[in-house]
């Protein structure tokens, strides 16, 4: 199948602009919200500001202030975002780091699944398309389309939490699987989660994470051993969105984060959806599906992007906490400084992990390099549980201050109420309006429904709490690192026995 031709107003051969990105979302996709088909996500109040937050990223690619940091020409001749291209050196990774960071600072680290997140995988298709034989041409074509237009892909790699005690092939009514094979392609049915920001993307990447893949059995689960890409207007593909925090945000003053950075999550359902062969990467190959999560370089690269985002989000939270303490007049209290210092230390740790991943990469597909797996695994663990600790610190040192606030920005516009607010809701050296504004931001970051979703997201977006540690251990075993660890202990045990030290350099009077 030829590469899909763009609609009027959308240009190939270079990254999209913000307006072209918004136009590209008007493609007939089936997004359901509150029992209705959302015909245009760019104008619907549940999605429109998040769409514009993404559009700002595309405009930055063309901004003279940013384009040299953000873009490069890859080996195929595509002008693209630097993280959308494979890296071939530590310098390439360092430049990609700066490009990711620039984009993430535009949303203060509050949008995790921005276009460069899935570029963690899509770039690897260009490094060695033939890894996906007999679908190597598909990988090459998808890489070039994604890179040249800086496509925004979402992904679904987790089976719904249904009947997980049963073998995968016994849950055909729910899990994504092949229904029928034809000369033109395959028909698939089933559901996947969690399709974060999917309503605002160009295509869905469908695969299995390490936990799901580990459960696959040869001879039984071939119909489930799939990796493919489905454009968002694929017939039979349906997105069922959760509640919109953007829709519930009454004003930017009251909800400055919810109102523009809500990456609406969704359940993605394929109902006898047709996937052309040209969009398939792995088909009915259990062993390849089990291996690809680590072999492809996706794991190494997505943790690179995720750690940069978390470093910036942690910087934001450190600044927010310090401003809250200053407003309360408690910034000089020793205990508060200790806990603020803990958040700053987290920030330093994350940037140190990013530096290690960039400066000490490992070989990957083709002659490309990716961040070292061991460092990526460590980053996955420590960034995921950091958010709980940050929230605990806010709760401990700010106490009930975030609750001491008005119900709405409208209270500040009431001429009778305003003098009372100006007197009793002022901060330390801060007018009431600014104090109210600051703690509205604190509330939206830590306590609102949007914030609650972020707490769940940060803990689970990279895998369940056990899988993160299991993968770290299993990959260390596969690389013989655990053998090295045990050998170090064996060396120590060999230094002595019942008769004392074996090396006379140590003394013993026993």
CSV table of C-alpha atoms in Angstrom, one decimal:
chain,number,residue,atom,x,y,z
A,1,UNK,CA,0.0,0.0,0.0
A,2,UNK,CA,1.4,3.4,-0.9
A,3,UNK,CA,2.0,6.0,1.9
A,4,UNK,CA,-1.3,7.7,2.7
A,5,UNK,CA,-1.5,11.0,0.9
A,6,UNK,CA,-2.1,14.1,3.1
A,7,UNK,CA,-5.2,16.1,3.0
A,8,UNK,CA,-5.2,19.7,1.7
A,9,UNK,CA,-3.2,21.9,4.0
A,10,UNK,CA,-0.8,19.2,5.2
A,11,UNK,CA,2.7,19.2,3.8
A,12,UNK,CA,5.0,16.2,3.5
A,13,UNK,CA,8.8,16.5,3.3
A,14,UNK,CA,9.2,18.5,6.5
A,15,UNK,CA,7.6,18.5,10.0
A,16,UNK,CA,4.1,19.8,10.3
A,17,UNK,CA,3.3,23.2,11.7
A,18,UNK,CA,0.8,23.6,14.6
A,19,UNK,CA,-2.0,24.4,12.2
A,20,UNK,CA,-1.2,21.5,10.0
A,21,UNK,CA,-1.1,19.2,13.0
A,22,UNK,CA,-4.6,20.3,14.1
A,23,UNK,CA,-5.9,19.9,10.5
A,24,UNK,CA,-4.4,16.3,10.4
A,25,UNK,CA,-6.7,15.3,13.3
A,26,UNK,CA,-9.8,15.9,11.3
A,27,UNK,CA,-9.8,12.5,9.7
A,28,UNK,CA,-13.0,10.8,10.7
A,29,UNK,CA,-11.5,9.0,13.8
A,30,UNK,CA,-14.0,7.4,16.1
A,31,UNK,CA,-13.5,9.0,19.6
A,32,UNK,CA,-16.3,8.5,22.0
A,33,UNK,CA,-16.9,10.8,25.0
A,34,UNK,CA,-20.0,11.0,27.1
A,35,UNK,CA,-21.9,8.7,24.8
A,36,UNK,CA,-21.2,10.7,21.7
A,37,UNK,CA,-18.9,10.4,18.7
A,38,UNK,CA,-16.6,13.4,18.9
A,39,UNK,CA,-16.4,14.5,15.3
A,40,UNK,CA,-13.6,17.1,15.8
A,41,UNK,CA,-11.3,16.7,18.8
A,42,UNK,CA,-9.6,20.1,17.9
A,43,UNK,CA,-12.7,22.0,18.8
A,44,UNK,CA,-14.4,19.8,21.5
A,45,UNK,CA,-14.0,21.4,25.0
A,46,UNK,CA,-12.8,18.0,26.4
A,47,UNK,CA,-9.7,17.9,24.1
A,48,UNK,CA,-9.1,21.3,22.4
A,49,UNK,CA,-6.6,22.9,24.7
A,50,UNK,CA,-4.5,19.7,25.0
A,51,UNK,CA,-4.5,19.6,21.2
A,52,UNK,CA,-3.2,23.2,21.1
A,53,UNK,CA,-0.5,22.3,23.7
A,54,UNK,CA,0.7,19.7,21.2
A,55,UNK,CA,0.4,22.2,18.3
A,56,UNK,CA,2.8,24.5,20.1
A,57,UNK,CA,5.4,21.8,20.0
A,58,UNK,CA,5.0,21.5,16.2
A,59,UNK,CA,5.3,25.3,15.8
A,60,UNK,CA,8.5,25.3,17.9
A,61,UNK,CA,10.1,23.1,15.1
A,62,UNK,CA,9.8,26.0,12.8
A,63,UNK,CA,10.6,28.8,15.3
A,64,UNK,CA,14.0,30.4,14.4
A,65,UNK,CA,14.9,30.4,18.1
A,66,UNK,CA,14.4,26.7,18.5
A,67,UNK,CA,14.7,24.9,15.2
A,68,UNK,CA,18.5,24.4,15.4
A,69,UNK,CA,18.2,22.7,18.8
A,70,UNK,CA,15.1,20.7,17.8
A,71,UNK,CA,15.8,19.5,14.2
A,72,UNK,CA,18.3,17.8,12.0
A,73,UNK,CA,18.5,16.0,8.6
A,74,UNK,CA,18.7,12.3,9.1
A,75,UNK,CA,20.6,9.7,7.0
A,76,UNK,CA,17.5,9.3,4.8
A,77,UNK,CA,17.4,13.0,4.0
A,78,UNK,CA,14.4,13.8,6.3
A,79,UNK,CA,14.3,17.0,8.2
A,80,UNK,CA,13.1,15.8,11.5
A,81,UNK,CA,13.1,16.2,15.3
A,82,UNK,CA,16.4,15.0,16.6
A,83,UNK,CA,14.9,12.2,18.7
A,84,UNK,CA,12.9,11.0,15.7
A,85,UNK,CA,16.2,9.9,14.1
A,86,UNK,CA,18.4,7.0,15.2
A,87,UNK,CA,21.5,8.0,17.2
A,88,UNK,CA,24.9,6.9,16.0
A,89,UNK,CA,27.0,8.4,18.8
A,90,UNK,CA,26.9,9.8,22.3
A,91,UNK,CA,26.9,13.3,20.7
A,92,UNK,CA,23.7,12.4,18.8
A,93,UNK,CA,22.1,11.3,22.1
A,94,UNK,CA,23.2,14.6,23.8
A,95,UNK,CA,21.6,16.6,21.0
A,96,UNK,CA,18.5,14.5,21.3
A,97,UNK,CA,18.5,15.2,25.0
A,98,UNK,CA,18.4,18.9,24.4
A,99,UNK,CA,15.6,18.6,21.9
A,100,UNK,CA,13.5,16.6,24.2
A,101,UNK,CA,14.1,19.0,27.1
A,102,UNK,CA,13.2,22.0,25.0
A,103,UNK,CA,9.9,20.5,24.1
A,104,UNK,CA,9.2,19.3,27.6
A,105,UNK,CA,9.9,22.7,29.1
A,106,UNK,CA,7.0,24.1,27.0
A,107,UNK,CA,4.6,22.0,29.1
A,108,UNK,CA,6.7,22.0,32.3
A,109,UNK,CA,7.0,18.3,32.2
A,110,UNK,CA,3.3,17.7,32.6
A,111,UNK,CA,2.6,15.9,29.3
A,112,UNK,CA,4.3,12.5,29.2
A,113,UNK,CA,3.2,11.1,25.9
A,114,UNK,CA,4.1,13.9,23.6
A,115,UNK,CA,5.2,13.0,20.0
A,116,UNK,CA,8.8,12.3,20.9
A,117,UNK,CA,7.7,9.6,23.4
A,118,UNK,CA,6.8,7.1,20.7
A,119,UNK,CA,9.7,8.3,18.6
A,120,UNK,CA,11.6,6.2,21.1
A,121,UNK,CA,10.4,3.3,19.0
A,122,UNK,CA,9.8,4.7,15.6
A,123,UNK,CA,13.4,5.9,15.2
A,124,UNK,CA,14.6,2.4,15.7
A,125,UNK,CA,12.7,1.3,12.5
A,126,UNK,CA,15.1,3.5,10.5
A,127,UNK,CA,18.2,2.0,12.2
A,128,UNK,CA,17.7,-1.5,10.9
A,129,UNK,CA,14.4,-2.1,9.1
A,130,UNK,CA,15.4,-5.6,8.2
A,131,UNK,CA,15.3,-6.7,11.8
A,132,UNK,CA,11.5,-6.9,11.1
A,133,UNK,CA,11.9,-9.3,8.1
A,134,UNK,CA,9.7,-10.3,6.3
A,135,UNK,CA,8.2,-6.9,7.0
A,136,UNK,CA,11.4,-4.8,6.6
A,137,UNK,CA,10.0,-2.6,3.9
A,138,UNK,CA,7.1,-1.8,6.2
A,139,UNK,CA,9.5,-0.6,8.9
A,140,UNK,CA,11.5,1.5,6.5
A,141,UNK,CA,8.4,3.1,5.0
A,142,UNK,CA,6.9,3.9,8.4
A,143,UNK,CA,10.2,5.3,9.7
A,144,UNK,CA,10.4,7.7,6.8
A,145,UNK,CA,6.8,8.9,7.1
A,146,UNK,CA,7.1,9.3,10.9
A,147,UNK,CA,10.4,11.1,10.6
A,148,UNK,CA,9.6,13.4,7.7
A,149,UNK,CA,6.3,14.6,9.2
A,150,UNK,CA,7.2,14.1,12.9
A,151,UNK,CA,4.1,11.9,13.3
A,152,UNK,CA,2.5,11.7,16.7
A,153,UNK,CA,1.8,8.0,17.6
A,154,UNK,CA,0.2,6.6,20.7
A,155,UNK,CA,0.7,3.1,21.8
A,156,UNK,CA,-1.2,0.3,23.5
A,157,UNK,CA,0.8,-2.6,24.9
A,158,UNK,CA,-1.2,-3.8,27.9
A,159,UNK,CA,-4.0,-6.3,28.0
A,160,UNK,CA,-7.1,-5.1,29.9
A,161,UNK,CA,-7.2,-6.3,33.5
A,162,UNK,CA,-9.6,-9.1,32.8
A,163,UNK,CA,-9.1,-12.9,33.5
A,164,UNK,CA,-5.4,-12.5,33.9
A,165,UNK,CA,-5.3,-15.7,35.8
A,166,UNK,CA,-6.2,-17.5,32.6
A,167,UNK,CA,-3.9,-18.3,29.6
A,168,UNK,CA,-4.0,-15.6,27.0
A,169,UNK,CA,-5.6,-17.8,24.3
A,170,UNK,CA,-8.5,-18.4,26.6
A,171,UNK,CA,-9.4,-14.7,26.7
A,172,UNK,CA,-10.1,-14.2,22.9
A,173,UNK,CA,-13.2,-12.2,23.7
A,174,UNK,CA,-11.1,-9.4,25.2
A,175,UNK,CA,-7.4,-9.5,24.1
A,176,UNK,CA,-6.3,-8.3,20.7
A,177,UNK,CA,-5.8,-11.2,18.2
A,178,UNK,CA,-6.0,-12.1,14.6
A,179,UNK,CA,-9.5,-12.9,13.4
A,180,UNK,CA,-8.8,-13.6,9.8
A,181,UNK,CA,-5.9,-13.4,7.3
A,182,UNK,CA,-6.4,-12.3,3.7
A,183,UNK,CA,-4.2,-11.4,0.7
A,184,UNK,CA,-4.5,-7.7,1.6
A,185,UNK,CA,-3.9,-7.9,5.3
A,186,UNK,CA,-5.4,-9.1,8.6
A,187,UNK,CA,-8.5,-8.5,10.6
A,188,UNK,CA,-8.1,-8.0,14.3
A,189,UNK,CA,-10.4,-7.8,17.3
A,190,UNK,CA,-9.9,-7.1,21.0
A,191,UNK,CA,-9.1,-4.3,23.4
A,192,UNK,CA,-5.9,-2.7,24.7
A,193,UNK,CA,-5.0,-0.1,27.3
A,194,UNK,CA,-4.1,2.6,28.2
A,195,UNK,CA,-4.2,4.7,25.0
A,196,UNK,CA,-2.9,7.9,26.6
A,197,UNK,CA,-3.4,11.0,24.4
A,198,UNK,CA,-4.7,8.7,21.6
A,199,UNK,CA,-7.4,11.1,20.5
A,200,UNK,CA,-4.8,13.6,19.5
A,201,UNK,CA,-2.4,11.2,17.6
A,202,UNK,CA,-2.0,10.1,14.0
A,203,UNK,CA,-1.7,6.3,14.5
A,204,UNK,CA,-1.8,3.6,17.2
A,205,UNK,CA,1.2,1.4,17.7
A,206,UNK,CA,0.0,-2.0,19.0
A,207,UNK,CA,2.3,-4.6,20.7
A,208,UNK,CA,2.9,-6.3,24.0
A,209,UNK,CA,4.9,-5.1,27.0
A,210,UNK,CA,7.5,-7.4,28.6
A,211,UNK,CA,4.9,-8.7,31.2
A,212,UNK,CA,2.3,-9.6,28.6
A,213,UNK,CA,4.8,-11.0,26.2
A,214,UNK,CA,6.3,-13.3,28.9
A,215,UNK,CA,2.9,-15.0,29.2
A,216,UNK,CA,2.7,-16.0,25.5
A,217,UNK,CA,3.0,-19.7,24.8
A,218,UNK,CA,4.3,-21.1,21.5
A,219,UNK,CA,1.8,-23.4,19.8
A,220,UNK,CA,-1.1,-21.7,21.6
A,221,UNK,CA,-0.8,-17.9,21.4
A,222,UNK,CA,0.4,-17.1,17.9
A,223,UNK,CA,-2.8,-15.2,17.1
A,224,UNK,CA,-1.9,-12.8,19.9
A,225,UNK,CA,1.8,-12.4,18.9
A,226,UNK,CA,1.4,-9.2,16.8
A,227,UNK,CA,3.0,-5.8,16.3
A,228,UNK,CA,1.3,-3.5,13.9
A,229,UNK,CA,0.4,0.2,13.4
A,230,UNK,CA,-3.2,1.4,12.8
A,231,UNK,CA,-4.0,4.9,11.6
A,232,UNK,CA,-6.5,6.6,13.7
A,233,UNK,CA,-9.2,6.6,11.1
A,234,UNK,CA,-8.9,2.8,10.6
A,235,UNK,CA,-12.5,1.4,10.3
A,236,UNK,CA,-13.3,-0.7,13.3
A,237,UNK,CA,-10.9,1.2,15.6
A,238,UNK,CA,-12.8,2.9,18.5
A,239,UNK,CA,-11.5,5.0,21.4
A,240,UNK,CA,-13.6,5.2,24.5
A,241,UNK,CA,-12.2,8.2,26.6
A,242,UNK,CA,-12.2,8.6,30.3
A,243,UNK,CA,-13.6,11.8,32.0
A,244,UNK,CA,-12.0,15.0,30.8
A,245,UNK,CA,-10.3,17.1,33.4
A,246,UNK,CA,-9.9,19.8,30.8
A,247,UNK,CA,-13.7,20.0,30.4
A,248,UNK,CA,-14.2,20.3,34.1
A,249,UNK,CA,-11.6,23.1,34.5
A,250,UNK,CA,-13.7,26.3,35.0
A,251,UNK,CA,-10.9,28.7,34.2
A,252,UNK,CA,-7.1,28.8,33.8
A,253,UNK,CA,-6.8,30.7,37.0
A,254,UNK,CA,-8.4,27.9,39.0
A,255,UNK,CA,-6.9,25.0,37.0
A,256,UNK,CA,-3.8,26.1,35.1
A,257,UNK,CA,-2.6,22.6,34.4
A,258,UNK,CA,-5.8,20.6,34.0
A,259,UNK,CA,-7.2,23.1,31.5
A,260,UNK,CA,-4.4,22.6,28.9
A,261,UNK,CA,-2.2,19.5,29.7
A,262,UNK,CA,-4.8,16.7,30.2
A,263,UNK,CA,-3.7,13.7,28.1
A,264,UNK,CA,-7.0,12.0,28.0
A,265,UNK,CA,-6.5,8.2,28.4
A,266,UNK,CA,-8.8,5.8,26.6
A,267,UNK,CA,-9.7,2.2,26.0
A,268,UNK,CA,-8.8,1.2,22.5
A,269,UNK,CA,-11.0,-1.4,20.8
A,270,UNK,CA,-10.6,-3.1,17.5
A,271,UNK,CA,-13.8,-4.6,16.2
A,272,UNK,CA,-12.9,-6.7,13.2
A,273,UNK,CA,-10.6,-3.9,12.1
A,274,UNK,CA,-8.6,-4.4,8.9
A,275,UNK,CA,-4.8,-3.9,9.1
A,276,UNK,CA,-3.0,-3.9,5.7
A,277,UNK,CA,0.1,-6.1,5.5
A,278,UNK,CA,2.0,-2.9,4.9
A,279,UNK,CA,1.3,-1.8,8.5
A,280,UNK,CA,2.4,-5.1,10.1
A,281,UNK,CA,5.8,-5.5,11.8
A,282,UNK,CA,5.6,-8.8,13.6
A,283,UNK,CA,3.0,-11.5,12.8
A,284,UNK,CA,2.2,-14.7,14.8
A,285,UNK,CA,5.9,-14.9,16.0
A,286,UNK,CA,5.9,-15.6,19.7
A,287,UNK,CA,9.7,-15.6,20.1
A,288,UNK,CA,10.2,-12.4,18.2
A,289,UNK,CA,7.5,-10.7,20.2
A,290,UNK,CA,9.1,-11.8,23.5
A,291,UNK,CA,12.5,-10.4,22.4
A,292,UNK,CA,11.6,-7.2,20.6
A,293,UNK,CA,10.8,-5.1,23.7
A,294,UNK,CA,14.4,-5.1,24.7
A,295,UNK,CA,16.1,-5.9,21.3
A,296,UNK,CA,14.4,-3.0,19.4
A,297,UNK,CA,16.0,-0.4,21.6
A,298,UNK,CA,12.6,1.0,22.5
A,299,UNK,CA,13.0,0.3,26.2
A,300,UNK,CA,16.3,2.1,26.4
A,301,UNK,CA,15.1,5.1,24.4
A,302,UNK,CA,11.7,5.6,26.1
A,303,UNK,CA,13.3,5.8,29.5
A,304,UNK,CA,15.7,8.4,28.2
A,305,UNK,CA,12.7,10.5,27.2
A,306,UNK,CA,10.8,9.8,30.4
A,307,UNK,CA,13.7,10.6,32.6
A,308,UNK,CA,14.3,14.0,30.9
A,309,UNK,CA,10.6,14.8,31.3
A,310,UNK,CA,10.6,13.8,35.0
A,311,UNK,CA,13.7,15.8,35.6
A,312,UNK,CA,11.9,18.9,34.3
A,313,UNK,CA,8.7,18.1,36.1
A,314,UNK,CA,10.8,17.7,39.3
A,315,UNK,CA,12.4,21.1,38.7
A,316,UNK,CA,8.9,22.6,38.4
A,317,UNK,CA,7.8,20.9,41.7
A,318,UNK,CA,10.9,22.1,43.5
A,319,UNK,CA,10.2,25.7,42.4
A,320,UNK,CA,6.5,25.3,43.3
A,321,UNK,CA,7.4,24.1,46.8
A,322,UNK,CA,9.9,26.8,47.5
A,323,UNK,CA,7.4,29.5,46.4
A,324,UNK,CA,4.7,28.0,48.6
A,325,UNK,CA,7.1,28.0,51.6
A,326,UNK,CA,8.1,31.6,50.9
A,327,UNK,CA,4.4,32.5,50.8
A,328,UNK,CA,3.8,30.8,54.1
A,329,UNK,CA,6.8,32.4,55.7
A,330,UNK,CA,8.3,29.0,56.5
A,331,UNK,CA,11.0,28.7,53.9
A,332,UNK,CA,13.8,29.2,56.5
A,333,UNK,CA,12.6,26.5,58.8
A,334,UNK,CA,15.3,23.8,58.9
A,335,UNK,CA,13.0,20.8,58.5
A,336,UNK,CA,11.3,22.4,55.4
A,337,UNK,CA,14.7,23.1,53.9
A,338,UNK,CA,15.7,19.4,54.4
A,339,UNK,CA,12.6,18.2,52.5
A,340,UNK,CA,13.0,20.8,49.7
A,341,UNK,CA,16.6,19.7,49.4
A,342,UNK,CA,15.4,16.1,48.9
A,343,UNK,CA,13.4,17.1,45.8
A,344,UNK,CA,16.4,19.0,44.5
A,345,UNK,CA,18.5,15.9,45.0
A,346,UNK,CA,15.9,13.9,43.0
A,347,UNK,CA,16.3,16.4,40.2
A,348,UNK,CA,20.1,16.0,40.3
A,349,UNK,CA,19.8,12.2,40.2
A,350,UNK,CA,17.5,12.2,37.2
A,351,UNK,CA,19.8,14.5,35.2
A,352,UNK,CA,22.8,12.3,36.2
A,353,UNK,CA,21.0,9.2,34.9
A,354,UNK,CA,20.3,11.1,31.6
A,355,UNK,CA,23.9,12.1,31.3
A,356,UNK,CA,25.0,8.5,31.9
A,357,UNK,CA,22.6,7.1,29.4
A,358,UNK,CA,23.8,9.6,26.8
A,359,UNK,CA,27.6,9.5,27.4
A,360,UNK,CA,27.8,5.7,27.9
A,361,UNK,CA,25.5,4.2,25.2
A,362,UNK,CA,25.5,0.6,23.9
A,363,UNK,CA,25.3,-0.7,20.3
A,364,UNK,CA,21.8,-1.4,18.9
A,365,UNK,CA,20.2,-2.2,15.6
A,366,UNK,CA,22.2,-1.5,12.5
A,367,UNK,CA,25.2,0.7,13.6
A,368,UNK,CA,23.1,2.8,15.9
A,369,UNK,CA,23.5,3.3,19.6
A,370,UNK,CA,20.9,3.6,22.4
A,371,UNK,CA,21.2,4.5,26.1
A,372,UNK,CA,22.7,1.6,28.1
A,373,UNK,CA,20.0,-0.8,29.2
A,374,UNK,CA,21.2,-1.0,32.8
A,375,UNK,CA,20.9,2.8,33.2
A,376,UNK,CA,17.5,2.8,31.5
A,377,UNK,CA,16.2,0.1,33.9
A,378,UNK,CA,17.5,2.0,36.9
A,379,UNK,CA,15.9,5.2,35.7
A,380,UNK,CA,12.6,3.4,35.1
A,381,UNK,CA,12.5,2.3,38.8
A,382,UNK,CA,13.6,5.5,40.5
A,383,UNK,CA,11.5,8.0,38.4
A,384,UNK,CA,8.4,5.9,38.9
A,385,UNK,CA,8.3,5.9,42.6
A,386,UNK,CA,9.7,9.5,43.0
A,387,UNK,CA,6.3,11.1,42.4
A,388,UNK,CA,4.8,9.6,45.5
A,389,UNK,CA,7.6,11.0,47.6
A,390,UNK,CA,7.3,14.4,46.1
A,391,UNK,CA,3.6,14.5,46.9
A,392,UNK,CA,4.3,13.3,50.5
A,393,UNK,CA,6.7,16.2,50.9
A,394,UNK,CA,4.2,18.7,49.7
A,395,UNK,CA,1.6,17.4,52.1
A,396,UNK,CA,4.0,17.5,55.0
A,397,UNK,CA,5.5,20.9,54.7
A,398,UNK,CA,2.6,22.9,53.2
A,399,UNK,CA,0.0,21.3,55.4
A,400,UNK,CA,-3.5,22.7,54.9
A,401,UNK,CA,-2.3,25.8,53.1
A,402,UNK,CA,-3.6,24.6,49.7
A,403,UNK,CA,-7.1,24.2,51.1
A,404,UNK,CA,-7.1,27.8,52.3
A,405,UNK,CA,-8.4,29.3,49.1
A,406,UNK,CA,-11.4,30.7,47.3
A,407,UNK,CA,-13.9,28.6,45.4
A,408,UNK,CA,-13.4,30.4,42.1
A,409,UNK,CA,-11.6,33.2,40.4
A,410,UNK,CA,-15.1,34.9,40.5
A,411,UNK,CA,-14.7,35.6,44.2
A,412,UNK,CA,-11.9,38.0,43.4
A,413,UNK,CA,-14.2,39.9,41.1
A,414,UNK,CA,-16.8,40.6,43.8
A,415,UNK,CA,-16.3,44.2,45.0
A,416,UNK,CA,-17.7,43.4,48.5
A,417,UNK,CA,-15.6,40.3,49.0
A,418,UNK,CA,-12.4,41.5,47.5
A,419,UNK,CA,-11.3,43.7,50.4
A,420,UNK,CA,-11.8,40.8,52.8
A,421,UNK,CA,-9.7,38.5,50.6
A,422,UNK,CA,-7.0,41.1,50.2
A,423,UNK,CA,-6.6,41.2,54.0
A,424,UNK,CA,-7.0,37.6,55.1
A,425,UNK,CA,-5.7,35.6,52.1
A,426,UNK,CA,-2.6,37.5,51.5
A,427,UNK,CA,0.7,35.7,51.7
A,428,UNK,CA,4.0,36.6,53.3
A,429,UNK,CA,5.1,39.6,51.1
A,430,UNK,CA,2.5,38.5,48.5
A,431,UNK,CA,-0.8,40.1,47.6
A,432,UNK,CA,-3.9,38.0,48.1
A,433,UNK,CA,-4.5,37.6,44.3
A,434,UNK,CA,-1.0,36.2,43.8
A,435,UNK,CA,-1.2,34.0,46.9
A,436,UNK,CA,-4.6,32.5,45.7
A,437,UNK,CA,-3.2,32.0,42.2
A,438,UNK,CA,-0.1,30.2,43.5
A,439,UNK,CA,-2.0,27.8,45.7
A,440,UNK,CA,-4.5,27.1,42.9
A,441,UNK,CA,-1.5,25.9,41.0
A,442,UNK,CA,-0.4,23.8,43.9
A,443,UNK,CA,-3.8,22.3,44.2
A,444,UNK,CA,-3.9,21.4,40.5
A,445,UNK,CA,-0.5,19.9,40.7
A,446,UNK,CA,-0.9,17.8,43.8
A,447,UNK,CA,-4.6,17.4,44.9
A,448,UNK,CA,-7.0,17.9,42.0
A,449,UNK,CA,-8.5,15.0,40.0
A,450,UNK,CA,-5.9,15.8,37.3
A,451,UNK,CA,-3.2,15.5,39.9
A,452,UNK,CA,-4.6,12.2,41.1
A,453,UNK,CA,-4.4,10.8,37.6
A,454,UNK,CA,-0.7,11.9,37.5
A,455,UNK,CA,0.0,10.1,40.7
A,456,UNK,CA,-1.3,6.9,39.2
A,457,UNK,CA,0.3,7.5,35.8
A,458,UNK,CA,3.8,8.2,37.2
A,459,UNK,CA,3.7,5.0,39.2
A,460,UNK,CA,2.4,2.7,36.5
A,461,UNK,CA,3.1,4.1,33.0
A,462,UNK,CA,6.3,2.1,32.6
A,463,UNK,CA,4.9,-1.1,33.9
A,464,UNK,CA,3.4,-2.5,37.1
A,465,UNK,CA,5.4,-2.2,40.4
A,466,UNK,CA,6.8,-5.7,40.2
A,467,UNK,CA,7.6,-5.9,36.5
A,468,UNK,CA,10.0,-2.9,36.7
A,469,UNK,CA,12.2,-4.9,39.2
A,470,UNK,CA,11.8,-8.3,37.4
A,471,UNK,CA,12.9,-6.8,34.1
A,472,UNK,CA,15.9,-5.2,35.8
A,473,UNK,CA,16.9,-8.6,37.3
A,474,UNK,CA,16.2,-10.7,34.3
A,475,UNK,CA,18.1,-8.5,31.9
A,476,UNK,CA,21.0,-8.5,34.3
A,477,UNK,CA,20.9,-12.3,34.3
A,478,UNK,CA,20.8,-12.3,30.5
A,479,UNK,CA,23.9,-10.2,30.3
A,480,UNK,CA,25.7,-12.3,32.9
A,481,UNK,CA,25.9,-9.3,35.3
A,482,UNK,CA,24.4,-11.3,38.1
A,483,UNK,CA,27.1,-13.9,37.6
A,484,UNK,CA,29.7,-11.1,38.0
A,485,UNK,CA,27.9,-10.0,41.2
A,486,UNK,CA,28.1,-13.5,42.7
A,487,UNK,CA,31.7,-13.9,41.5
A,488,UNK,CA,32.6,-10.9,43.6
A,489,UNK,CA,31.1,-12.6,46.7
A,490,UNK,CA,32.9,-15.8,45.8
A,491,UNK,CA,36.2,-14.0,45.7
A,492,UNK,CA,35.5,-12.7,49.2
A,493,UNK,CA,34.5,-16.1,50.5
A,494,UNK,CA,37.7,-17.5,49.0
A,495,UNK,CA,39.8,-15.1,51.1
A,496,UNK,CA,39.5,-17.2,54.3
A,497,UNK,CA,38.5,-20.6,55.8
A,498,UNK,CA,38.5,-22.3,59.2
A,499,UNK,CA,42.3,-21.9,59.4
A,500,UNK,CA,42.2,-18.2,58.9
A,501,UNK,CA,43.2,-15.9,56.0
A,502,UNK,CA,44.6,-17.5,52.9
A,503,UNK,CA,46.6,-14.4,52.1
A,504,UNK,CA,49.3,-13.8,54.8
A,505,UNK,CA,49.0,-10.1,54.3
A,506,UNK,CA,46.1,-10.2,56.8
A,507,UNK,CA,46.9,-11.1,60.4
A,508,UNK,CA,44.9,-13.4,62.6
A,509,UNK,CA,45.7,-14.8,66.0
A,510,UNK,CA,43.1,-17.6,66.1
